[in-house]
PDB file of C-alpha atoms in Angstrom:
ATOM      1  CA  MET V   1     -32.669  46.608 361.803  1.00  0.00           C
ATOM      2  CA  ASP V   2     -30.239  43.974 362.873  1.00  0.00           C
ATOM      3  CA  ASP V   3     -32.646  41.142 361.937  1.00  0.00           C
ATOM      4  CA  VAL V   4     -32.997  42.057 358.274  1.00  0.00           C
ATOM      5  CA  GLU V   5     -32.447  39.173 355.979  1.00  0.00           C
ATOM      6  CA  ILE V   6     -31.872  39.162 352.244  1.00  0.00           C
ATOM      7  CA  LEU V   7     -32.973  36.258 350.333  1.00  0.00           C
ATOM      8  CA  ASP V   8     -31.072  35.146 347.169  1.00  0.00           C
ATOM      9  CA  VAL V   9     -32.536  32.902 344.606  1.00  0.00           C
ATOM     10  CA  ASP V  10     -30.531  30.045 343.215  1.00  0.00           C
ATOM     11  CA  ASP V  11     -30.817  28.657 339.705  1.00  0.00           C
ATOM     12  CA  ASN V  12     -33.571  26.256 340.815  1.00  0.00           C
ATOM     13  CA  ASN V  13     -35.642  29.146 342.447  1.00  0.00           C
ATOM     14  CA  SER V  14     -35.086  28.074 345.983  1.00  0.00           C
ATOM     15  CA  PRO V  15     -34.400  31.082 348.364  1.00  0.00           C
ATOM     16  CA  ARG V  16     -31.082  31.316 350.174  1.00  0.00           C
ATOM     17  CA  GLN V  17     -30.414  33.470 353.247  1.00  0.00           C
ATOM     18  CA  VAL V  18     -27.344  35.735 353.144  1.00  0.00           C
ATOM     19  CA  PRO V  19     -26.797  37.934 356.206  1.00  0.00           C
ATOM     20  CA  LEU V  20     -25.462  41.575 355.647  1.00  0.00           C
ATOM     21  CA  LYS V  21     -22.153  42.417 357.180  1.00  0.00           C
ATOM     22  CA  ASN V  22     -21.165  46.037 358.136  1.00  0.00           C
ATOM     23  CA  GLN V  23     -24.521  47.532 357.766  1.00  0.00           C
ATOM     24  CA  ASP V  24     -23.215  50.418 359.779  1.00  0.00           C
ATOM     25  CA  LEU V  25     -20.663  52.611 357.988  1.00  0.00           C
ATOM     26  CA  SER V  26     -19.003  53.764 361.344  1.00  0.00           C
ATOM     27  CA  GLN V  27     -16.494  50.909 361.005  1.00  0.00           C
ATOM     28  CA  LEU V  28     -15.595  52.061 357.572  1.00  0.00           C
ATOM     29  CA  SER V  29     -15.007  55.644 358.763  1.00  0.00           C
ATOM     30  CA  PHE V  30     -12.802  54.424 361.499  1.00  0.00           C
ATOM     31  CA  THR V  31     -10.751  52.389 359.053  1.00  0.00           C
ATOM     32  CA  VAL V  32     -10.327  55.432 356.579  1.00  0.00           C
ATOM     33  CA  GLY V  33      -9.528  57.735 359.490  1.00  0.00           C
ATOM     34  CA  ASP V  34      -6.909  55.361 360.823  1.00  0.00           C
ATOM     35  CA  PHE V  35      -5.375  54.942 357.338  1.00  0.00           C
ATOM     36  CA  LEU V  36      -5.176  58.745 356.751  1.00  0.00           C
ATOM     37  CA  SER V  37      -3.728  59.410 360.221  1.00  0.00           C
ATOM     38  CA  LEU V  38      -1.014  56.829 359.633  1.00  0.00           C
ATOM     39  CA  TYR V  39      -0.223  57.474 356.023  1.00  0.00           C
ATOM     40  CA  GLY V  40      -1.588  60.906 355.251  1.00  0.00           C
ATOM     41  CA  TRP V  41       1.642  62.747 354.711  1.00  0.00           C
ATOM     42  CA  TYR V  42       2.966  59.911 352.559  1.00  0.00           C
ATOM     43  CA  LEU V  43      -0.192  59.966 350.468  1.00  0.00           C
ATOM     44  CA  LEU V  44       0.126  63.721 350.046  1.00  0.00           C
ATOM     45  CA  ALA V  45       3.815  63.435 348.917  1.00  0.00           C
ATOM     46  CA  VAL V  46       3.000  60.750 346.431  1.00  0.00           C
ATOM     47  CA  THR V  47       0.126  62.818 345.081  1.00  0.00           C
ATOM     48  CA  PHE V  48       2.355  65.826 344.649  1.00  0.00           C
ATOM     49  CA  THR V  49       5.070  63.778 342.934  1.00  0.00           C
ATOM     50  CA  VAL V  50       2.648  62.283 340.474  1.00  0.00           C
ATOM     51  CA  PHE V  51       1.410  65.768 339.648  1.00  0.00           C
ATOM     52  CA  LEU V  52       4.963  66.966 338.947  1.00  0.00           C
ATOM     53  CA  LEU V  53       5.679  63.946 336.789  1.00  0.00           C
ATOM     54  CA  ILE V  54       2.533  64.607 334.755  1.00  0.00           C
ATOM     55  CA  GLN V  55       3.579  68.206 334.165  1.00  0.00           C
ATOM     56  CA  GLN V  56       7.081  67.127 333.075  1.00  0.00           C
ATOM     57  CA  LEU V  57       5.606  64.619 330.630  1.00  0.00           C
ATOM     58  CA  ARG V  58       3.276  67.268 329.143  1.00  0.00           C
ATOM     59  CA  LYS V  59       6.267  69.613 328.614  1.00  0.00           C
ATOM     60  CA  ARG V  60       8.273  66.898 326.912  1.00  0.00           C
ATOM     61  CA  ARG V  61       5.391  66.001 324.667  1.00  0.00           C
ATOM     62  CA  SER V  62       4.809  69.592 323.591  1.00  0.00           C
ATOM     63  CA  SER V  63       8.486  70.140 322.913  1.00  0.00           C
ATOM     64  CA  GLN V  64       8.667  66.927 320.842  1.00  0.00           C
ATOM     65  CA  SER V  65       5.565  67.834 318.875  1.00  0.00           C
ATOM     66  CA  GLN V  66       7.012  71.262 318.132  1.00  0.00           C
ATOM     67  CA  GLU V  67      10.236  69.718 316.881  1.00  0.00           C
ATOM     68  CA  ASP V  68       8.339  67.317 314.714  1.00  0.00           C
ATOM     69  CA  SER V  69       6.035  69.863 313.233  1.00  0.00           C
ATOM     70  CA  VAL V  70       8.313  71.440 310.552  1.00  0.00           C
ATOM     71  CA  PRO V  71       5.402  73.071 308.666  1.00  0.00           C
ATOM     72  CA  GLN V  72       4.331  74.846 311.770  1.00  0.00           C
ATOM     73  CA  THR V  73       7.741  76.576 311.963  1.00  0.00           C
ATOM     74  CA  GLN V  74       7.530  77.500 308.253  1.00  0.00           C
ATOM     75  CA  LEU V  75       4.132  79.128 308.993  1.00  0.00           C
ATOM     76  CA  ASP V  76       5.634  80.990 311.887  1.00  0.00           C
ATOM     77  CA  ALA V  77       8.454  82.187 309.712  1.00  0.00           C
ATOM     78  CA  SER V  78       6.066  83.499 307.039  1.00  0.00           C
ATOM     79  CA  LEU V  79       3.943  85.131 309.806  1.00  0.00           C
ATOM     80  CA  VAL V  80       7.051  86.866 311.141  1.00  0.00           C
ATOM     81  CA  THR V  81       8.105  88.095 307.688  1.00  0.00           C
ATOM     82  CA  LYS V  82       4.526  89.449 307.114  1.00  0.00           C
ATOM     83  CA  ARG V  83       4.642  91.274 310.427  1.00  0.00           C
ATOM     84  CA  GLN V  84       8.048  92.718 309.641  1.00  0.00           C
ATOM     85  CA  GLU V  85       6.847  93.918 306.232  1.00  0.00           C
ATOM     86  CA  ALA V  86       3.776  95.558 307.758  1.00  0.00           C
ATOM     87  CA  MET V  87       6.022  97.277 310.308  1.00  0.00           C
ATOM     88  CA  GLU V  88       8.310  98.489 307.651  1.00  0.00           C
ATOM     89  CA  ALA V  89       5.439  99.842 305.537  1.00  0.00           C
ATOM     90  CA  ALA V  90       4.082 101.758 308.635  1.00  0.00           C
ATOM     91  CA  ARG V  91       7.545 103.180 309.371  1.00  0.00           C
ATOM     92  CA  ARG V  92       7.870 104.319 305.760  1.00  0.00           C
ATOM     93  CA  LYS V  93       4.364 105.981 305.924  1.00  0.00           C
ATOM     94  CA  MET V  94       5.327 107.765 309.175  1.00  0.00           C
ATOM     95  CA  GLN V  95       8.677 108.863 307.717  1.00  0.00           C
ATOM     96  CA  GLU V  96       6.975 110.297 304.621  1.00  0.00           C
ATOM     97  CA  GLU V  97       4.548 112.219 306.863  1.00  0.00           C
ATOM     98  CA  LEU V  98       7.355 113.533 308.886  1.00  0.00           C
ATOM     99  CA  ASP V  99       9.265 114.590 305.857  1.00  0.00           C
ATOM    100  CA  ALA V 100       6.267 116.405 304.459  1.00  0.00           C
ATOM    101  CA  LYS V 101       5.814 118.257 307.800  1.00  0.00           C
ATOM    102  CA  ALA V 102       9.476 119.139 307.781  1.00  0.00           C
ATOM    103  CA  ALA V 103       9.265 120.507 304.234  1.00  0.00           C
ATOM    104  CA  ILE V 104       6.211 122.652 305.138  1.00  0.00           C
ATOM    105  CA  PHE V 105       7.995 123.924 308.268  1.00  0.00           C
ATOM    106  CA  LYS V 106      11.187 124.762 306.215  1.00  0.00           C
ATOM    107  CA  GLU V 107       8.974 126.691 303.696  1.00  0.00           C
ATOM    108  CA  LYS V 108       7.417 128.699 306.480  1.00  0.00           C
ATOM    109  CA  GLN V 109      10.801 129.424 307.981  1.00  0.00           C
ATOM    110  CA  ARG V 110      12.142 130.597 304.678  1.00  0.00           C
ATOM    111  CA  GLN V 111       9.135 132.847 304.069  1.00  0.00           C
ATOM    112  CA  GLN V 112       9.548 134.395 307.522  1.00  0.00           C
ATOM    113  CA  GLU V 113      13.242 134.985 306.902  1.00  0.00           C
ATOM    114  CA  GLU V 114      12.393 136.598 303.557  1.00  0.00           C
ATOM    115  CA  GLU V 115       9.830 138.795 305.164  1.00  0.00           C
ATOM    116  CA  LYS V 116      12.403 139.832 307.881  1.00  0.00           C
ATOM    117  CA  ARG V 117      14.948 140.560 305.213  1.00  0.00           C
ATOM    118  CA  ARG V 118      12.493 142.659 303.202  1.00  0.00           C
ATOM    119  CA  GLN V 119      11.560 144.672 306.273  1.00  0.00           C
ATOM    120  CA  LYS V 120      15.252 145.340 307.066  1.00  0.00           C
ATOM    121  CA  ILE V 121      15.781 146.511 303.465  1.00  0.00           C
ATOM    122  CA  GLU V 122      12.710 148.869 303.770  1.00  0.00           C
ATOM    123  CA  GLU V 123      14.044 150.255 307.063  1.00  0.00           C
ATOM    124  CA  TRP V 124      17.515 150.772 305.506  1.00  0.00           C
ATOM    125  CA  GLU V 125      16.046 152.592 302.528  1.00  0.00           C
ATOM    126  CA  SER V 126      13.819 154.795 304.782  1.00  0.00           C
ATOM    127  CA  MET V 127      16.914 155.664 306.887  1.00  0.00           C
ATOM    128  CA  LYS V 128      18.794 156.626 303.713  1.00  0.00           C
ATOM    129  CA  GLN V 129      15.946 158.981 302.781  1.00  0.00           C
ATOM    130  CA  GLY V 130      16.065 160.564 306.319  1.00  0.00           C
ATOM    131  CA  LYS V 131      13.043 159.070 307.754  1.00  0.00           C
ATOM    132  CA  SER V 132      12.991 157.433 311.228  1.00  0.00           C
ATOM    133  CA  CYS V 133      13.939 153.827 311.438  1.00  0.00           C
ATOM    134  CA  LYS V 134      10.404 152.818 312.622  1.00  0.00           C
ATOM    135  CA  GLY V 135       8.519 155.198 310.333  1.00  0.00           C
ATOM    136  CA  HIS V 136       7.158 152.659 307.962  1.00  0.00           C
ATOM    137  CA  LYS V 137       4.276 151.858 310.269  1.00  0.00           C
ATOM    138  CA  PRO V 138       2.857 154.987 311.822  1.00  0.00           C
ATOM    139  CA  SER V 139      -0.319 153.402 313.257  1.00  0.00           C
ATOM    140  CA  GLU V 140       1.714 151.013 315.354  1.00  0.00           C
ATOM    141  CA  SER V 141       3.972 153.782 316.749  1.00  0.00           C
ATOM    142  CA  SER V 142       0.904 155.946 317.644  1.00  0.00           C
ATOM    143  CA  GLU V 143      -0.614 152.929 319.471  1.00  0.00           C
ATOM    144  CA  GLU V 144       2.634 152.367 321.264  1.00  0.00           C
ATOM    145  CA  ALA V 145       2.823 155.975 322.336  1.00  0.00           C
ATOM    146  CA  SER V 146      -0.677 155.992 323.647  1.00  0.00           C
ATOM    147  CA  SER V 147      -0.175 152.697 325.565  1.00  0.00           C
ATOM    148  CA  SER V 148       3.111 153.894 326.941  1.00  0.00           C
ATOM    149  CA  SER V 149       1.538 157.129 328.164  1.00  0.00           C
ATOM    150  CA  THR V 150      -1.101 155.228 330.033  1.00  0.00           C
ATOM    151  CA  VAL V 151       1.582 152.999 331.588  1.00  0.00           C
ATOM    152  CA  LEU V 152       3.810 155.892 332.673  1.00  0.00           C
ATOM    153  CA  LYS V 153       1.027 157.758 334.560  1.00  0.00           C
ATOM    154  CA  PRO V 154       2.070 158.009 338.186  1.00  0.00           C
ATOM    155  CA  LYS V 155      -0.603 157.097 340.708  1.00  0.00           C
ATOM    156  CA  THR V 156      -0.992 159.895 343.180  1.00  0.00           C
ATOM    157  CA  ASP V 157      -3.605 158.211 345.420  1.00  0.00           C
ATOM    158  CA  LYS V 158      -1.074 155.670 346.609  1.00  0.00           C
ATOM    159  CA  LYS V 159       0.349 156.234 350.124  1.00  0.00           C
ATOM    160  CA  PRO V 160       3.925 155.422 350.870  1.00  0.00           C
ATOM    161  CA  LEU V 161       4.884 152.128 352.502  1.00  0.00           C
ATOM    162  CA  ARG V 162       7.019 153.728 355.226  1.00  0.00           C
ATOM    163  CA  SER V 163       7.122 157.071 356.892  1.00  0.00           C
ATOM    164  CA  PRO V 164       9.680 159.482 355.463  1.00  0.00           C
ATOM    165  CA  ASP V 165      11.694 159.639 358.661  1.00  0.00           C
ATOM    166  CA  TYR V 166      12.148 155.742 358.906  1.00  0.00           C
ATOM    167  CA  ASN V 167      15.736 154.570 359.015  1.00  0.00           C
ATOM    168  CA  PRO V 168      16.411 150.850 359.477  1.00  0.00           C
ATOM    169  CA  LEU V 169      19.841 151.457 360.948  1.00  0.00           C
ATOM    170  CA  MET V 170      18.455 153.433 363.854  1.00  0.00           C
ATOM    171  CA  GLY V 171      16.798 150.342 365.445  1.00  0.00           C
ATOM    172  CA  GLN V 172      13.423 151.856 366.177  1.00  0.00           C
ATOM    173  CA  GLY V 173      10.384 149.533 366.552  1.00  0.00           C
ATOM    174  CA  GLY V 174       9.819 146.290 364.719  1.00  0.00           C
ATOM    175  CA  SER V 175       9.842 142.693 365.962  1.00  0.00           C
ATOM    176  CA  CYS V 176      13.258 141.781 364.637  1.00  0.00           C
ATOM    177  CA  THR V 177      15.568 142.515 367.518  1.00  0.00           C
ATOM    178  CA  TRP V 178      18.663 140.805 368.602  1.00  0.00           C
ATOM    179  CA  ARG V 179      18.474 138.706 371.779  1.00  0.00           C
ATOM    180  CA  PRO V 180      21.347 136.978 373.467  1.00  0.00           C
ATOM    181  CA  GLY V 181      21.312 133.183 373.545  1.00  0.00           C
ATOM    182  CA  ARG V 182      20.733 131.060 376.659  1.00  0.00           C
ATOM    183  CA  ARG V 183      23.589 130.159 378.841  1.00  0.00           C
ATOM    184  CA  GLY V 184      24.425 126.769 380.042  1.00  0.00           C
ATOM    185  CA  PRO V 185      23.885 123.322 378.518  1.00  0.00           C
ATOM    186  CA  SER V 186      21.310 123.080 375.750  1.00  0.00           C
ATOM    187  CA  GLY V 187      19.801 119.747 376.848  1.00  0.00           C
ATOM    188  CA  GLY V 188      16.687 120.820 378.899  1.00  0.00           C
ATOM    189  CA  GLY V 189      17.396 118.725 381.940  1.00  0.00           C
TER     190      GLY V 189
END
């Protein structure tokens, strides 16, 4: 491959021989390798600095374009006012719902208090007439009596937990007995 020749043609169509130089790229790789080994860190620092400068220039351009665009800020202001109005409308709606719920709750409370007051008046009138204070609802009292009789039944099939002659002060049986502590240093050595 070393004896390859390239022929160039001149203007008058006569061939001219031009030998190729550096047909092998190994010389180029050595040159690039040497350059990077000598100046690699410098090249990295310069690249990083250029990157930072580009970022700073972009920030400045964007801030200048925002300052120059007055209609943009007017649009932003109108957008902000629309958002605030929408939020205010939503708050008003929620407040109205809350007020309606509070009114319904107040009405229920008032009805319950009225019912309690009416029941107390009925009880008072029944007491004046000589009836029992809970005599206005006999069905409930009979149910209470039947349920209380079932609750008060003693269970006879249950055996006692301890024997009748058990006395905890006598010290008989059990695993809870007093033992004196160890003597000497407490370090186990």
